[in-house]
Amino acid sequence: MKGPEGKRTKTKDLGGASAQVENSSLQKTPASEDGGETLSSYWLMKSESESRLEKGVDVKFSIEDLQAQPRQTTCWDGVRNYQARNFLRAMRLDEEAFFYHSNCREPGIAGLVKIVKEAYPDHTQFEKNSPHYDSSSKEDNPKWSMVDVQFVRMLRRFIPLAELRAHHEAHKASGGPLKNMALFTRQRLSVQRLTREEFDFILSLEEKEPS
């Protein structure tokens, strides 16, 4: 498939959000790290913010496009990587995610969304006109899932990938919160889990002028 892997895209004429096919082995993702009481998780979700045709469909979907949706809500469809799918299945109502603009001139974090419907079968896997049709998936045993997300707010300023990378590199030496951030250790994943420390640090950046 053309284009970089791991970028979630939106298929506008299908009413959902879509992602590039990614290569990964099947992994199960626990809802909590310690196997005990389920804890809230934090997420980063990638979406293409500039126009790109895939099988004749423009897969662009920016955070501004989300704002324009009814109730500022959409389904996050088209994820075709098993680990990213398992992360979708691990999401719980009202958990928050950063909306990340990918595959564009300046990638980075644009805003916040929240989960408003937990995982259910992704309809695009069965639609032959969809860029993310999967002929091997069966309706009585669907491979792929999606969640519904709702716009929460724009960040006070856009946090570019270059700034996040600079913090990641510095934190690898200092032991800071972004030292193991999946955005740099698992770059191709279109849905990524964040630690509370990563999430809080990134939120704090919106209050600061970039260095």
Coordinates of C-alpha atoms in Angstrom, one line a residue:
M1 CA 0.0 0.0 0.0
K2 CA 1.3 3.4 -0.9
G3 CA 2.2 6.0 1.8
P4 CA 4.0 5.6 5.1
E5 CA 2.6 2.8 7.4
G6 CA 1.1 3.5 10.8
K7 CA -0.8 6.7 9.8
R8 CA -4.5 6.7 10.6
T9 CA -6.5 8.3 7.9
K10 CA -10.1 9.3 7.4
T11 CA -12.3 8.0 4.6
K12 CA -14.6 11.0 4.3
D13 CA -17.3 9.3 2.1
L14 CA -17.6 6.4 4.5
G15 CA -18.3 8.4 7.6
G16 CA -15.4 7.0 9.6
A17 CA -11.7 7.4 10.4
S18 CA -9.2 5.1 8.7
A19 CA -5.6 4.0 9.0
Q20 CA -2.9 2.6 6.8
V21 CA -2.3 -1.2 7.0
E22 CA 0.6 -1.8 9.3
N23 CA 2.6 -5.0 9.8
S24 CA 2.7 -6.5 13.3
S25 CA 2.2 -9.7 15.2
L26 CA -0.9 -10.3 17.2
Q27 CA -0.5 -9.1 20.8
K28 CA -3.0 -8.9 23.6
T29 CA -3.0 -5.7 25.6
P30 CA -4.1 -5.7 29.3
A31 CA -6.4 -2.9 30.5
S32 CA -4.1 -2.3 33.5
E33 CA -0.4 -2.6 33.8
D34 CA -0.4 -4.4 37.2
G35 CA -3.2 -6.9 36.4
G36 CA -5.2 -5.5 39.3
E37 CA -7.8 -2.7 39.3
T38 CA -8.3 -1.2 35.9
L39 CA -6.6 2.2 35.7
S40 CA -7.3 5.0 33.2
S41 CA -5.1 4.9 30.2
Y42 CA -3.9 7.8 28.0
W43 CA -3.5 7.6 24.2
L44 CA -2.0 9.2 21.1
M45 CA -4.0 8.7 17.8
K46 CA -2.6 9.6 14.4
S47 CA -4.6 11.1 11.6
E48 CA -3.6 12.5 8.2
S49 CA -4.2 16.2 8.1
E50 CA -3.4 16.8 4.4
S51 CA -5.2 15.5 1.3
R52 CA -4.0 12.1 -0.1
L53 CA -5.8 9.9 -2.5
E54 CA -6.0 6.2 -1.7
K55 CA -7.9 4.0 -4.2
G56 CA -9.6 7.2 -5.4
V57 CA -10.6 8.3 -1.9
D58 CA -9.2 11.4 -0.1
V59 CA -8.2 10.1 3.2
K60 CA -7.5 13.5 4.9
F61 CA -9.0 14.0 8.3
S62 CA -7.7 16.7 10.5
I63 CA -8.8 17.8 14.0
E64 CA -10.7 20.7 12.2
D65 CA -12.6 18.0 10.2
L66 CA -13.5 16.3 13.5
Q67 CA -14.8 19.6 14.9
A68 CA -17.0 19.9 11.8
Q69 CA -18.7 16.5 12.4
P70 CA -22.1 16.2 14.0
R71 CA -21.6 16.4 17.8
Q72 CA -17.9 16.7 16.9
T73 CA -17.8 12.9 17.0
T74 CA -16.6 10.3 14.6
C75 CA -15.7 6.6 14.5
W76 CA -12.0 5.8 14.3
D77 CA -12.0 3.2 11.6
G78 CA -9.5 1.6 9.3
V79 CA -6.8 0.5 11.9
R80 CA -5.2 -2.6 10.3
N81 CA -2.4 -3.3 12.8
Y82 CA -3.0 -5.9 15.5
Q83 CA -1.3 -4.1 18.4
A84 CA -3.0 -0.8 17.4
R85 CA -6.4 -2.7 17.2
N86 CA -5.8 -4.2 20.7
F87 CA -5.1 -0.7 22.0
L88 CA -8.5 0.4 20.6
R89 CA -10.1 -2.6 22.3
A90 CA -8.4 -1.6 25.6
M91 CA -9.9 2.0 25.5
R92 CA -12.6 2.9 28.0
L93 CA -15.2 5.6 28.0
D94 CA -14.0 9.1 28.7
E95 CA -10.3 8.2 28.4
E96 CA -8.4 11.0 26.6
A97 CA -6.1 10.9 23.6
F98 CA -3.9 13.4 21.8
F99 CA -5.0 14.0 18.2
Y100 CA -1.8 13.8 16.2
H101 CA -1.5 15.2 12.7
S102 CA 0.7 12.8 10.7
N103 CA 2.0 12.4 7.1
C104 CA 2.0 16.2 6.6
R105 CA 4.4 19.1 6.3
E106 CA 4.6 19.6 10.1
P107 CA 3.5 16.6 12.1
G108 CA 2.6 17.0 15.7
I109 CA -0.1 17.1 18.4
A110 CA -3.0 19.4 17.6
G111 CA -5.6 18.8 20.4
L112 CA -7.4 16.4 22.7
V113 CA -10.2 13.9 22.1
K114 CA -12.1 11.5 24.4
I115 CA -13.5 8.0 23.9
V116 CA -17.3 8.2 23.7
K117 CA -17.9 4.6 22.5
E118 CA -15.8 1.5 23.3
A119 CA -14.6 -0.9 20.6
Y120 CA -17.0 -2.4 18.2
P121 CA -16.6 -4.0 14.7
D122 CA -15.1 -1.7 12.0
H123 CA -17.6 -1.5 9.1
T124 CA -15.0 -0.6 6.6
Q125 CA -13.4 -4.0 6.6
F126 CA -16.5 -5.3 4.8
E127 CA -17.0 -2.5 2.3
K128 CA -15.4 -3.2 -1.0
N129 CA -15.2 0.5 -2.0
S130 CA -13.2 1.3 1.1
P131 CA -9.5 1.7 1.0
H132 CA -9.4 -0.5 4.0
Y133 CA -11.5 -3.4 2.8
D134 CA -10.2 -6.8 4.1
S135 CA -11.5 -9.7 2.2
S136 CA -10.3 -12.1 4.8
S137 CA -12.4 -10.7 7.6
K138 CA -15.8 -12.2 8.1
E139 CA -18.9 -10.6 9.6
D140 CA -19.5 -13.4 12.1
N141 CA -15.8 -13.1 13.2
P142 CA -14.6 -9.6 12.4
K143 CA -10.8 -9.0 12.7
W144 CA -10.9 -5.2 13.1
S145 CA -12.4 -2.9 15.7
M146 CA -13.0 0.9 16.0
V147 CA -14.0 3.3 18.7
D148 CA -15.9 6.6 18.6
V149 CA -14.0 9.7 19.6
Q150 CA -15.3 13.2 20.4
F151 CA -13.4 16.5 20.1
V152 CA -12.5 18.0 23.5
R153 CA -10.3 21.0 22.7
M154 CA -7.4 22.3 20.7
L155 CA -4.1 22.6 22.5
R156 CA -3.2 26.2 23.3
R157 CA -0.4 25.8 20.8
F158 CA 0.5 23.1 18.3
I159 CA 3.2 20.8 19.7
P160 CA 5.4 19.8 16.7
L161 CA 7.1 16.4 16.3
A162 CA 10.5 18.1 16.3
E163 CA 9.9 19.6 19.7
L164 CA 8.8 16.3 21.1
R165 CA 11.8 14.6 19.6
A166 CA 14.1 17.1 21.3
H167 CA 12.6 16.3 24.7
H168 CA 12.7 12.6 24.0
E169 CA 16.5 12.8 23.2
A170 CA 17.1 14.9 26.3
H171 CA 15.0 12.6 28.5
K172 CA 16.9 9.5 27.3
A173 CA 20.0 11.0 29.0
S174 CA 18.2 12.6 32.0
G175 CA 15.6 9.9 32.7
G176 CA 12.7 12.3 32.0
P177 CA 9.1 11.3 31.2
L178 CA 9.5 11.0 27.4
K179 CA 12.5 8.7 27.5
N180 CA 10.6 5.7 26.3
M181 CA 7.7 7.4 24.4
A182 CA 6.2 5.1 21.8
L183 CA 6.1 7.9 19.2
F184 CA 9.9 7.3 18.9
T185 CA 10.3 3.7 19.9
R186 CA 7.3 2.4 18.0
Q187 CA 6.9 5.1 15.3
R188 CA 4.8 3.1 12.9
L189 CA 1.9 2.5 15.3
S190 CA -1.1 4.7 14.6
V191 CA -2.6 4.2 18.0
Q192 CA -0.2 4.4 21.0
R193 CA -0.5 4.1 24.7
L194 CA 0.9 6.9 26.9
T195 CA 1.9 6.8 30.5
R196 CA 0.3 9.4 32.8
E197 CA 3.8 11.1 33.1
E198 CA 4.1 11.3 29.3
F199 CA 0.6 12.7 29.0
D200 CA 1.0 15.3 31.8
F201 CA 4.4 16.4 30.5
I202 CA 3.1 17.0 27.0
L203 CA 0.1 18.9 28.3
S204 CA 2.5 21.1 30.2
L205 CA 4.3 22.1 27.0
E206 CA 1.3 24.0 25.7
E207 CA 1.8 26.6 28.4
K208 CA 5.5 27.1 27.4
E209 CA 7.1 28.9 24.5
P210 CA 9.1 26.5 22.3
S211 CA 12.8 26.7 23.0

